[in-house]
PDB file of C-alpha atoms in Angstrom:
ATOM      1  CA  MET A   1      30.682 -27.220  14.455  1.00 93.00           C
ATOM      2  CA  SER A   2      28.614 -28.213  11.427  1.00 94.00           C
ATOM      3  CA  ILE A   3      25.509 -26.296  10.422  1.00 95.00           C
ATOM      4  CA  GLY A   4      23.379 -29.196  11.668  1.00 94.00           C
ATOM      5  CA  GLU A   5      25.071 -29.207  15.056  1.00 96.00           C
ATOM      6  CA  PHE A   6      24.741 -25.433  15.311  1.00 96.00           C
ATOM      7  CA  ALA A   7      21.067 -25.681  14.390  1.00 96.00           C
ATOM      8  CA  ASN A   8      20.464 -28.246  17.134  1.00 96.00           C
ATOM      9  CA  MET A   9      22.380 -26.148  19.640  1.00 95.00           C
ATOM     10  CA  THR A  10      20.589 -22.847  18.955  1.00 96.00           C
ATOM     11  CA  GLY A  11      17.123 -24.024  17.934  1.00 95.00           C
ATOM     12  CA  LEU A  12      17.442 -22.353  14.534  1.00 96.00           C
ATOM     13  CA  SER A  13      16.618 -24.477  11.502  1.00 96.00           C
ATOM     14  CA  VAL A  14      19.221 -25.161   8.831  1.00 96.00           C
ATOM     15  CA  LYS A  15      17.009 -23.332   6.340  1.00 96.00           C
ATOM     16  CA  ALA A  16      16.822 -20.298   8.638  1.00 96.00           C
ATOM     17  CA  LEU A  17      20.599 -20.280   9.129  1.00 96.00           C
ATOM     18  CA  ARG A  18      21.160 -20.240   5.383  1.00 95.00           C
ATOM     19  CA  HIS A  19      18.656 -17.387   5.055  1.00 96.00           C
ATOM     20  CA  TYR A  20      20.291 -15.401   7.853  1.00 96.00           C
ATOM     21  CA  ASP A  21      23.668 -15.850   6.186  1.00 95.00           C
ATOM     22  CA  GLU A  22      22.306 -14.532   2.884  1.00 94.00           C
ATOM     23  CA  LYS A  23      20.766 -11.520   4.655  1.00 94.00           C
ATOM     24  CA  GLY A  24      23.874 -10.721   6.672  1.00 94.00           C
ATOM     25  CA  VAL A  25      22.215 -11.429  10.010  1.00 96.00           C
ATOM     26  CA  LEU A  26      24.382 -14.327  11.189  1.00 96.00           C
ATOM     27  CA  SER A  27      27.231 -15.444   8.961  1.00 95.00           C
ATOM     28  CA  PRO A  28      29.093 -18.729   9.559  1.00 96.00           C
ATOM     29  CA  ALA A  29      32.635 -18.743  10.868  1.00 95.00           C
ATOM     30  CA  GLU A  30      33.803 -20.379   7.652  1.00 94.00           C
ATOM     31  CA  VAL A  31      32.454 -21.634   4.347  1.00 94.00           C
ATOM     32  CA  ASP A  32      34.071 -24.418   2.357  1.00 90.00           C
ATOM     33  CA  ALA A  33      35.061 -22.867  -0.969  1.00 89.00           C
ATOM     34  CA  ALA A  34      34.549 -26.123  -2.844  1.00 90.00           C
ATOM     35  CA  THR A  35      31.299 -27.395  -1.336  1.00 90.00           C
ATOM     36  CA  GLY A  36      29.799 -24.219   0.134  1.00 90.00           C
ATOM     37  CA  TYR A  37      29.327 -26.072   3.406  1.00 93.00           C
ATOM     38  CA  ARG A  38      28.940 -23.750   6.389  1.00 94.00           C
ATOM     39  CA  ARG A  39      30.599 -24.208   9.768  1.00 96.00           C
ATOM     40  CA  TYR A  40      30.008 -22.225  12.938  1.00 96.00           C
ATOM     41  CA  SER A  41      32.185 -21.568  15.975  1.00 96.00           C
ATOM     42  CA  GLU A  42      31.289 -22.232  19.575  1.00 96.00           C
ATOM     43  CA  GLY A  43      31.491 -18.495  20.196  1.00 95.00           C
ATOM     44  CA  GLN A  44      28.535 -17.964  17.853  1.00 96.00           C
ATOM     45  CA  VAL A  45      26.092 -19.965  19.980  1.00 97.00           C
ATOM     46  CA  ARG A  46      25.257 -16.858  22.010  1.00 96.00           C
ATOM     47  CA  SER A  47      24.480 -14.872  18.848  1.00 97.00           C
ATOM     48  CA  GLY A  48      22.444 -17.732  17.403  1.00 97.00           C
ATOM     49  CA  ALA A  49      20.337 -18.043  20.548  1.00 97.00           C
ATOM     50  CA  LEU A  50      19.774 -14.277  20.628  1.00 97.00           C
ATOM     51  CA  VAL A  51      18.755 -14.253  16.966  1.00 98.00           C
ATOM     52  CA  ARG A  52      16.148 -16.907  17.658  1.00 97.00           C
ATOM     53  CA  ALA A  53      14.833 -15.034  20.701  1.00 98.00           C
ATOM     54  CA  MET A  54      14.596 -11.748  18.815  1.00 97.00           C
ATOM     55  CA  ARG A  55      12.869 -13.347  15.826  1.00 97.00           C
ATOM     56  CA  ASP A  56      10.412 -15.097  18.166  1.00 97.00           C
ATOM     57  CA  ALA A  57       9.679 -11.649  19.626  1.00 97.00           C
ATOM     58  CA  GLY A  58       8.856 -10.371  16.143  1.00 96.00           C
ATOM     59  CA  LEU A  59      11.880  -8.188  15.460  1.00 97.00           C
ATOM     60  CA  PRO A  60      12.447  -7.564  11.741  1.00 97.00           C
ATOM     61  CA  LEU A  61      15.652  -8.909  10.215  1.00 96.00           C
ATOM     62  CA  PRO A  62      17.391  -5.498   9.827  1.00 96.00           C
ATOM     63  CA  ALA A  63      16.902  -4.820  13.549  1.00 97.00           C
ATOM     64  CA  VAL A  64      18.172  -8.308  14.449  1.00 98.00           C
ATOM     65  CA  ALA A  65      21.222  -7.868  12.224  1.00 97.00           C
ATOM     66  CA  ALA A  66      22.013  -4.505  13.840  1.00 97.00           C
ATOM     67  CA  ALA A  67      21.603  -5.958  17.342  1.00 97.00           C
ATOM     68  CA  VAL A  68      23.988  -8.843  16.572  1.00 96.00           C
ATOM     69  CA  ARG A  69      26.489  -6.475  14.979  1.00 94.00           C
ATOM     70  CA  ASP A  70      26.359  -3.971  17.855  1.00 95.00           C
ATOM     71  CA  GLY A  71      26.039  -6.554  20.623  1.00 94.00           C
ATOM     72  CA  ASP A  72      22.969  -4.777  22.039  1.00 96.00           C
ATOM     73  CA  ALA A  73      19.960  -7.075  21.891  1.00 97.00           C
ATOM     74  CA  ALA A  74      18.393  -5.454  24.966  1.00 98.00           C
ATOM     75  CA  SER A  75      18.031  -2.040  23.310  1.00 97.00           C
ATOM     76  CA  ALA A  76      16.699  -3.628  20.127  1.00 97.00           C
ATOM     77  CA  LEU A  77      14.040  -5.471  22.122  1.00 98.00           C
ATOM     78  CA  ASP A  78      13.073  -2.331  24.059  1.00 98.00           C
ATOM     79  CA  GLU A  79      12.708  -0.282  20.867  1.00 97.00           C
ATOM     80  CA  HIS A  80      10.641  -3.008  19.214  1.00 98.00           C
ATOM     81  CA  ARG A  81       8.470  -3.287  22.308  1.00 98.00           C
ATOM     82  CA  GLN A  82       7.683   0.433  22.168  1.00 98.00           C
ATOM     83  CA  ARG A  83       6.724   0.160  18.490  1.00 97.00           C
ATOM     84  CA  VAL A  84       4.509  -2.835  19.218  1.00 97.00           C
ATOM     85  CA  LEU A  85       2.763  -1.036  22.081  1.00 98.00           C
ATOM     86  CA  ALA A  86       2.209   2.063  19.940  1.00 98.00           C
ATOM     87  CA  ASP A  87       0.807  -0.057  17.097  1.00 97.00           C
ATOM     88  CA  ARG A  88      -1.410  -1.920  19.550  1.00 97.00           C
ATOM     89  CA  ALA A  89      -2.744   1.350  20.959  1.00 98.00           C
ATOM     90  CA  ARG A  90      -3.580   2.554  17.436  1.00 97.00           C
ATOM     91  CA  GLU A  91      -5.278  -0.747  16.638  1.00 98.00           C
ATOM     92  CA  ASP A  92      -7.280  -0.621  19.884  1.00 98.00           C
ATOM     93  CA  ALA A  93      -8.360   2.950  19.126  1.00 96.00           C
ATOM     94  CA  ALA A  94      -9.328   1.990  15.566  1.00 96.00           C
ATOM     95  CA  PHE A  95     -11.319  -0.982  16.880  1.00 97.00           C
ATOM     96  CA  GLU A  96     -13.199   1.158  19.399  1.00 97.00           C
ATOM     97  CA  ASN A  97     -13.897   3.760  16.718  1.00 96.00           C
ATOM     98  CA  ALA A  98     -15.178   1.054  14.351  1.00 97.00           C
ATOM     99  CA  ARG A  99     -17.512  -0.239  17.070  1.00 97.00           C
ATOM    100  CA  LEU A 100     -18.718   3.332  17.534  1.00 96.00           C
ATOM    101  CA  VAL A 101     -19.385   3.598  13.782  1.00 97.00           C
ATOM    102  CA  VAL A 102     -21.537   0.461  13.952  1.00 97.00           C
ATOM    103  CA  SER A 103     -23.507   1.687  16.974  1.00 96.00           C
ATOM    104  CA  SER A 104     -23.952   5.203  15.544  1.00 96.00           C
ATOM    105  CA  PHE A 105     -25.391   3.797  12.312  1.00 97.00           C
ATOM    106  CA  ALA A 106     -27.874   1.770  14.370  1.00 96.00           C
ATOM    107  CA  ALA A 107     -29.147   4.849  16.248  1.00 95.00           C
ATOM    108  CA  PRO A 108     -32.514   6.305  15.153  1.00 95.00           C
ATOM    109  CA  VAL A 109     -32.543   8.845  12.315  1.00 97.00           C
ATOM    110  CA  GLU A 110     -35.854  10.341  11.210  1.00 97.00           C
ATOM    111  CA  VAL A 111     -36.341  10.382   7.424  1.00 98.00           C
ATOM    112  CA  THR A 112     -39.171  12.436   5.912  1.00 98.00           C
ATOM    113  CA  GLU A 113     -40.192  14.168   2.702  1.00 97.00           C
ATOM    114  CA  ARG A 114     -41.136  17.843   2.619  1.00 96.00           C
ATOM    115  CA  GLU A 115     -42.115  20.554   0.180  1.00 97.00           C
ATOM    116  CA  SER A 116     -39.782  23.566   0.249  1.00 96.00           C
ATOM    117  CA  HIS A 117     -40.201  27.015  -1.272  1.00 96.00           C
ATOM    118  CA  ALA A 118     -37.579  28.702  -3.416  1.00 96.00           C
ATOM    119  CA  ARG A 119     -34.798  30.114  -1.263  1.00 96.00           C
ATOM    120  CA  PRO A 120     -32.195  32.690  -2.302  1.00 97.00           C
ATOM    121  CA  TYR A 121     -28.722  32.273  -0.856  1.00 97.00           C
ATOM    122  CA  VAL A 122     -25.100  33.331  -1.096  1.00 97.00           C
ATOM    123  CA  ALA A 123     -22.153  30.959  -0.839  1.00 97.00           C
ATOM    124  CA  ARG A 124     -18.394  30.639  -0.816  1.00 96.00           C
ATOM    125  CA  ALA A 125     -16.385  27.442  -1.326  1.00 94.00           C
ATOM    126  CA  LEU A 126     -13.445  26.006   0.584  1.00 93.00           C
ATOM    127  CA  ALA A 127     -11.019  23.630  -1.169  1.00 91.00           C
ATOM    128  CA  VAL A 128     -10.070  20.651   1.025  1.00 90.00           C
ATOM    129  CA  ARG A 129      -8.247  17.342   0.729  1.00 86.00           C
ATOM    130  CA  THR A 130     -10.442  14.280   1.178  1.00 80.00           C
ATOM    131  CA  ASP A 131      -7.648  12.666   3.213  1.00 79.00           C
ATOM    132  CA  GLY A 132      -6.816  15.833   5.143  1.00 70.00           C
ATOM    133  CA  ASP A 133      -7.249  16.992   8.736  1.00 73.00           C
ATOM    134  CA  HIS A 134     -11.026  17.209   9.233  1.00 72.00           C
ATOM    135  CA  GLU A 135     -10.722  19.294  12.399  1.00 76.00           C
ATOM    136  CA  THR A 136      -8.639  21.903  10.571  1.00 78.00           C
ATOM    137  CA  ASP A 137     -11.096  21.859   7.649  1.00 84.00           C
ATOM    138  CA  ASP A 138     -14.017  22.396  10.045  1.00 86.00           C
ATOM    139  CA  GLU A 139     -12.281  25.418  11.557  1.00 91.00           C
ATOM    140  CA  ALA A 140     -11.564  26.861   8.102  1.00 92.00           C
ATOM    141  CA  ALA A 141     -15.187  26.319   7.019  1.00 93.00           C
ATOM    142  CA  ASN A 142     -16.417  28.028  10.184  1.00 93.00           C
ATOM    143  CA  ASP A 143     -14.136  31.001   9.500  1.00 95.00           C
ATOM    144  CA  LEU A 144     -15.480  31.192   5.938  1.00 95.00           C
ATOM    145  CA  LEU A 145     -19.083  31.113   7.171  1.00 96.00           C
ATOM    146  CA  MET A 146     -18.447  33.789   9.787  1.00 96.00           C
ATOM    147  CA  GLY A 147     -16.765  36.027   7.215  1.00 96.00           C
ATOM    148  CA  LEU A 148     -19.680  35.619   4.821  1.00 96.00           C
ATOM    149  CA  LEU A 149     -22.128  36.320   7.657  1.00 96.00           C
ATOM    150  CA  ALA A 150     -20.304  39.535   8.552  1.00 96.00           C
ATOM    151  CA  ASP A 151     -20.451  40.699   4.926  1.00 96.00           C
ATOM    152  CA  LEU A 152     -24.196  39.970   4.748  1.00 96.00           C
ATOM    153  CA  ARG A 153     -24.919  41.885   7.924  1.00 96.00           C
ATOM    154  CA  SER A 154     -22.801  44.863   6.923  1.00 95.00           C
ATOM    155  CA  ASP A 155     -24.858  45.177   3.716  1.00 95.00           C
ATOM    156  CA  GLY A 156     -28.203  44.582   5.456  1.00 94.00           C
ATOM    157  CA  LEU A 157     -28.877  41.327   3.599  1.00 93.00           C
ATOM    158  CA  GLY A 158     -29.641  39.030   6.502  1.00 87.00           C
ATOM    159  CA  PRO A 159     -29.257  36.161   6.829  1.00 95.00           C
ATOM    160  CA  SER A 160     -32.811  34.818   6.892  1.00 94.00           C
ATOM    161  CA  GLY A 161     -32.114  31.478   8.556  1.00 93.00           C
ATOM    162  CA  GLN A 162     -29.563  28.832   9.441  1.00 94.00           C
ATOM    163  CA  PHE A 163     -26.522  28.215   7.254  1.00 96.00           C
ATOM    164  CA  TRP A 164     -25.958  24.946   5.434  1.00 96.00           C
ATOM    165  CA  THR A 165     -23.022  23.275   3.729  1.00 96.00           C
ATOM    166  CA  ALA A 166     -22.666  21.008   0.719  1.00 94.00           C
ATOM    167  CA  VAL A 167     -19.716  19.042  -0.644  1.00 91.00           C
ATOM    168  CA  ARG A 168     -18.839  18.779  -4.312  1.00 88.00           C
ATOM    169  CA  GLU A 169     -15.994  17.223  -6.268  1.00 87.00           C
ATOM    170  CA  GLY A 170     -12.752  19.142  -6.524  1.00 83.00           C
ATOM    171  CA  ASP A 171     -10.293  19.430  -9.381  1.00 84.00           C
ATOM    172  CA  ALA A 172      -8.518  16.155  -8.475  1.00 85.00           C
ATOM    173  CA  PRO A 173      -9.582  12.740  -7.088  1.00 85.00           C
ATOM    174  CA  ASP A 174      -8.259  13.610  -3.611  1.00 87.00           C
ATOM    175  CA  ARG A 175      -9.774  17.095  -3.610  1.00 88.00           C
ATOM    176  CA  ALA A 176     -13.226  18.379  -2.723  1.00 90.00           C
ATOM    177  CA  GLU A 177     -14.969  21.680  -2.121  1.00 92.00           C
ATOM    178  CA  VAL A 178     -17.066  22.489   0.927  1.00 93.00           C
ATOM    179  CA  VAL A 179     -19.690  25.010  -0.175  1.00 95.00           C
ATOM    180  CA  CYS A 180     -20.747  27.250   2.736  1.00 96.00           C
ATOM    181  CA  CYS A 181     -24.175  28.850   2.245  1.00 97.00           C
ATOM    182  CA  TRP A 182     -26.322  31.457   4.028  1.00 97.00           C
ATOM    183  CA  PRO A 183     -29.977  32.014   3.055  1.00 97.00           C
ATOM    184  CA  THR A 184     -31.151  35.568   2.353  1.00 96.00           C
ATOM    185  CA  ALA A 185     -34.658  37.035   2.457  1.00 92.00           C
ATOM    186  CA  GLU A 186     -34.213  38.526  -1.018  1.00 94.00           C
ATOM    187  CA  PRO A 187     -31.741  37.635  -3.774  1.00 94.00           C
ATOM    188  CA  ALA A 188     -28.444  39.482  -3.389  1.00 95.00           C
ATOM    189  CA  PRO A 189     -27.404  41.691  -6.322  1.00 95.00           C
ATOM    190  CA  ASP A 190     -25.441  40.023  -9.116  1.00 92.00           C
ATOM    191  CA  GLY A 191     -21.740  40.182  -8.337  1.00 93.00           C
ATOM    192  CA  TRP A 192     -22.333  40.731  -4.634  1.00 96.00           C
ATOM    193  CA  GLY A 193     -19.467  39.585  -2.424  1.00 94.00           C
ATOM    194  CA  GLY A 194     -16.835  39.764  -5.128  1.00 94.00           C
ATOM    195  CA  PRO A 195     -14.942  36.923  -6.854  1.00 93.00           C
ATOM    196  CA  GLY A 196     -15.475  33.525  -5.267  1.00 93.00           C
ATOM    197  CA  THR A 197     -18.960  34.374  -3.990  1.00 96.00           C
ATOM    198  CA  VAL A 198     -21.958  32.604  -5.507  1.00 95.00           C
ATOM    199  CA  VAL A 199     -25.346  34.325  -5.575  1.00 96.00           C
ATOM    200  CA  GLY A 200     -28.059  31.764  -6.268  1.00 95.00           C
ATOM    201  CA  VAL A 201     -31.528  30.443  -5.545  1.00 96.00           C
ATOM    202  CA  LEU A 202     -32.543  26.988  -4.365  1.00 95.00           C
ATOM    203  CA  PRO A 203     -35.635  26.357  -6.506  1.00 95.00           C
ATOM    204  CA  GLU A 204     -38.994  25.154  -5.235  1.00 96.00           C
ATOM    205  CA  ARG A 205     -38.566  21.455  -4.588  1.00 95.00           C
ATOM    206  CA  ARG A 206     -39.534  18.267  -2.820  1.00 95.00           C
ATOM    207  CA  GLU A 207     -36.769  17.194  -0.462  1.00 96.00           C
ATOM    208  CA  LEU A 208     -35.824  13.984   1.257  1.00 97.00           C
ATOM    209  CA  VAL A 209     -34.656  14.904   4.758  1.00 98.00           C
ATOM    210  CA  ALA A 210     -32.755  12.840   7.347  1.00 98.00           C
ATOM    211  CA  THR A 211     -32.631  14.279  10.879  1.00 98.00           C
ATOM    212  CA  TRP A 212     -30.217  13.018  13.533  1.00 97.00           C
ATOM    213  CA  ARG A 213     -30.662  14.213  17.128  1.00 95.00           C
ATOM    214  CA  SER A 214     -27.861  14.260  19.676  1.00 93.00           C
ATOM    215  CA  ALA A 215     -30.244  13.258  22.466  1.00 90.00           C
ATOM    216  CA  THR A 216     -30.886   9.866  20.841  1.00 92.00           C
ATOM    217  CA  GLY A 217     -27.963   9.523  18.439  1.00 92.00           C
ATOM    218  CA  GLY A 218     -25.259   8.870  21.007  1.00 88.00           C
ATOM    219  CA  PRO A 219     -21.564   9.700  20.582  1.00 91.00           C
ATOM    220  CA  LEU A 220     -20.196  10.057  17.059  1.00 92.00           C
ATOM    221  CA  PRO A 221     -17.045   8.321  15.773  1.00 92.00           C
ATOM    222  CA  GLU A 222     -14.105  10.237  14.370  1.00 88.00           C
ATOM    223  CA  GLY A 223     -13.571  10.476  10.624  1.00 86.00           C
ATOM    224  CA  SER A 224     -16.719   8.581   9.624  1.00 91.00           C
ATOM    225  CA  VAL A 225     -19.653   9.475   7.415  1.00 93.00           C
ATOM    226  CA  HIS A 226     -22.348  11.087   9.553  1.00 95.00           C
ATOM    227  CA  PRO A 227     -25.236   8.712  10.428  1.00 97.00           C
ATOM    228  CA  ALA A 228     -27.724  11.196   8.927  1.00 97.00           C
ATOM    229  CA  VAL A 229     -25.923  11.003   5.570  1.00 96.00           C
ATOM    230  CA  VAL A 230     -25.974   7.192   5.696  1.00 97.00           C
ATOM    231  CA  ALA A 231     -29.695   7.190   6.539  1.00 97.00           C
ATOM    232  CA  LEU A 232     -30.396   9.664   3.734  1.00 97.00           C
ATOM    233  CA  PHE A 233     -28.691   7.511   1.111  1.00 96.00           C
ATOM    234  CA  ASP A 234     -30.402   4.395   2.476  1.00 97.00           C
ATOM    235  CA  ALA A 235     -33.698   6.199   1.875  1.00 97.00           C
ATOM    236  CA  VAL A 236     -32.618   7.353  -1.593  1.00 96.00           C
ATOM    237  CA  ALA A 237     -31.747   3.760  -2.512  1.00 96.00           C
ATOM    238  CA  ALA A 238     -35.023   2.427  -1.076  1.00 96.00           C
ATOM    239  CA  ARG A 239     -37.036   4.921  -3.146  1.00 94.00           C
ATOM    240  CA  GLY A 240     -35.031   4.338  -6.297  1.00 94.00           C
ATOM    241  CA  VAL A 241     -34.782   8.061  -7.042  1.00 91.00           C
ATOM    242  CA  ALA A 242     -31.951   9.769  -8.903  1.00 89.00           C
ATOM    243  CA  VAL A 243     -30.244  12.587  -7.021  1.00 89.00           C
ATOM    244  CA  SER A 244     -27.247  14.827  -7.509  1.00 83.00           C
ATOM    245  CA  HIS A 245     -24.679  14.098  -4.811  1.00 77.00           C
ATOM    246  CA  ASP A 246     -23.419  17.682  -5.119  1.00 79.00           C
ATOM    247  CA  GLU A 247     -26.830  18.842  -3.856  1.00 84.00           C
ATOM    248  CA  VAL A 248     -26.718  17.061  -0.498  1.00 94.00           C
ATOM    249  CA  ARG A 249     -27.162  19.850   2.044  1.00 96.00           C
ATOM    250  CA  GLN A 250     -26.235  19.609   5.724  1.00 96.00           C
ATOM    251  CA  ALA A 251     -27.359  21.968   8.478  1.00 96.00           C
ATOM    252  CA  VAL A 252     -26.854  21.968  12.245  1.00 94.00           C
ATOM    253  CA  LEU A 253     -29.910  23.063  14.230  1.00 92.00           C
ATOM    254  CA  GLY A 254     -29.257  24.225  17.788  1.00 87.00           C
ATOM    255  CA  ARG A 255     -26.001  25.171  19.495  1.00 76.00           C
ATOM    256  CA  ASP A 256     -26.049  22.970  22.593  1.00 78.00           C
ATOM    257  CA  GLU A 257     -23.460  20.194  22.366  1.00 76.00           C
ATOM    258  CA  HIS A 258     -25.856  17.779  24.083  1.00 77.00           C
ATOM    259  CA  ASP A 259     -29.094  18.984  22.475  1.00 86.00           C
ATOM    260  CA  HIS A 260     -28.865  19.711  18.764  1.00 93.00           C
ATOM    261  CA  SER A 261     -29.859  18.172  15.453  1.00 95.00           C
ATOM    262  CA  VAL A 262     -28.072  17.512  12.182  1.00 96.00           C
ATOM    263  CA  GLU A 263     -30.339  17.753   9.158  1.00 97.00           C
ATOM    264  CA  VAL A 264     -29.229  16.366   5.794  1.00 97.00           C
ATOM    265  CA  SER A 265     -31.416  16.921   2.749  1.00 97.00           C
ATOM    266  CA  VAL A 266     -31.414  16.371  -0.993  1.00 96.00           C
ATOM    267  CA  THR A 267     -33.787  17.384  -3.772  1.00 95.00           C
ATOM    268  CA  ILE A 268     -35.764  14.451  -5.170  1.00 94.00           C
ATOM    269  CA  GLU A 269     -38.276  16.355  -7.328  1.00 92.00           C
ATOM    270  CA  GLN A 270     -38.748  19.811  -8.817  1.00 90.00           C
ATOM    271  CA  PRO A 271     -41.966  21.198 -10.326  1.00 82.00           C
TER     272      PRO A 271
END
């Protein structure tokens, strides 16, 4: 039968049939060497109808070609269905997480200014990938903090309060460093803690502080900027002050999963 007759019989357009021939999905039974005119056999109607059904179901051309070649359209459809369902589940999860981001940013965050005294501290840094596994990074940072805490206690240096963390740029665009800090009552000796340990002092300063509370903040989305950080930078922008992003400090106050606070601060003025 002619290409037009085959198109009418299978519901595939002439343009589509030419395309499928070029891609090796459904080749005609014969092609006139002089005119290039394509003709199809009656035995190809089944394949043509299956090609249309599979394309209507969204199967990509390589999968359709393989199904026609192997005579197994059912398996091709089942495999595609599983991929579609998996993609749909990921999209649904991403949508729900995005809605959670929106609602978390709308939750109340208290923003204040405070005067803070100079504070000695010790710190160690953890190199991370910005596109890495955040849960694994959190565990590694916790291990680093606990190791630093043990060293402080063994030398009788404290700590004198709650730890905090800061994030600074790494040595590549997709790298960063999480700086894990413990405050000490007195400055640690120079060189304390060995290579990779920083002994420093946060100078006297005026800070901008954003405080998020679990009791009013609601559930947090995965992989998003913390609402306290967003609120802090909103406040920085509103005040028109210049800050160093490397100096943004984050601390968790309280250990109860349902009753704790996240405090994010940055220096906005030094004497």
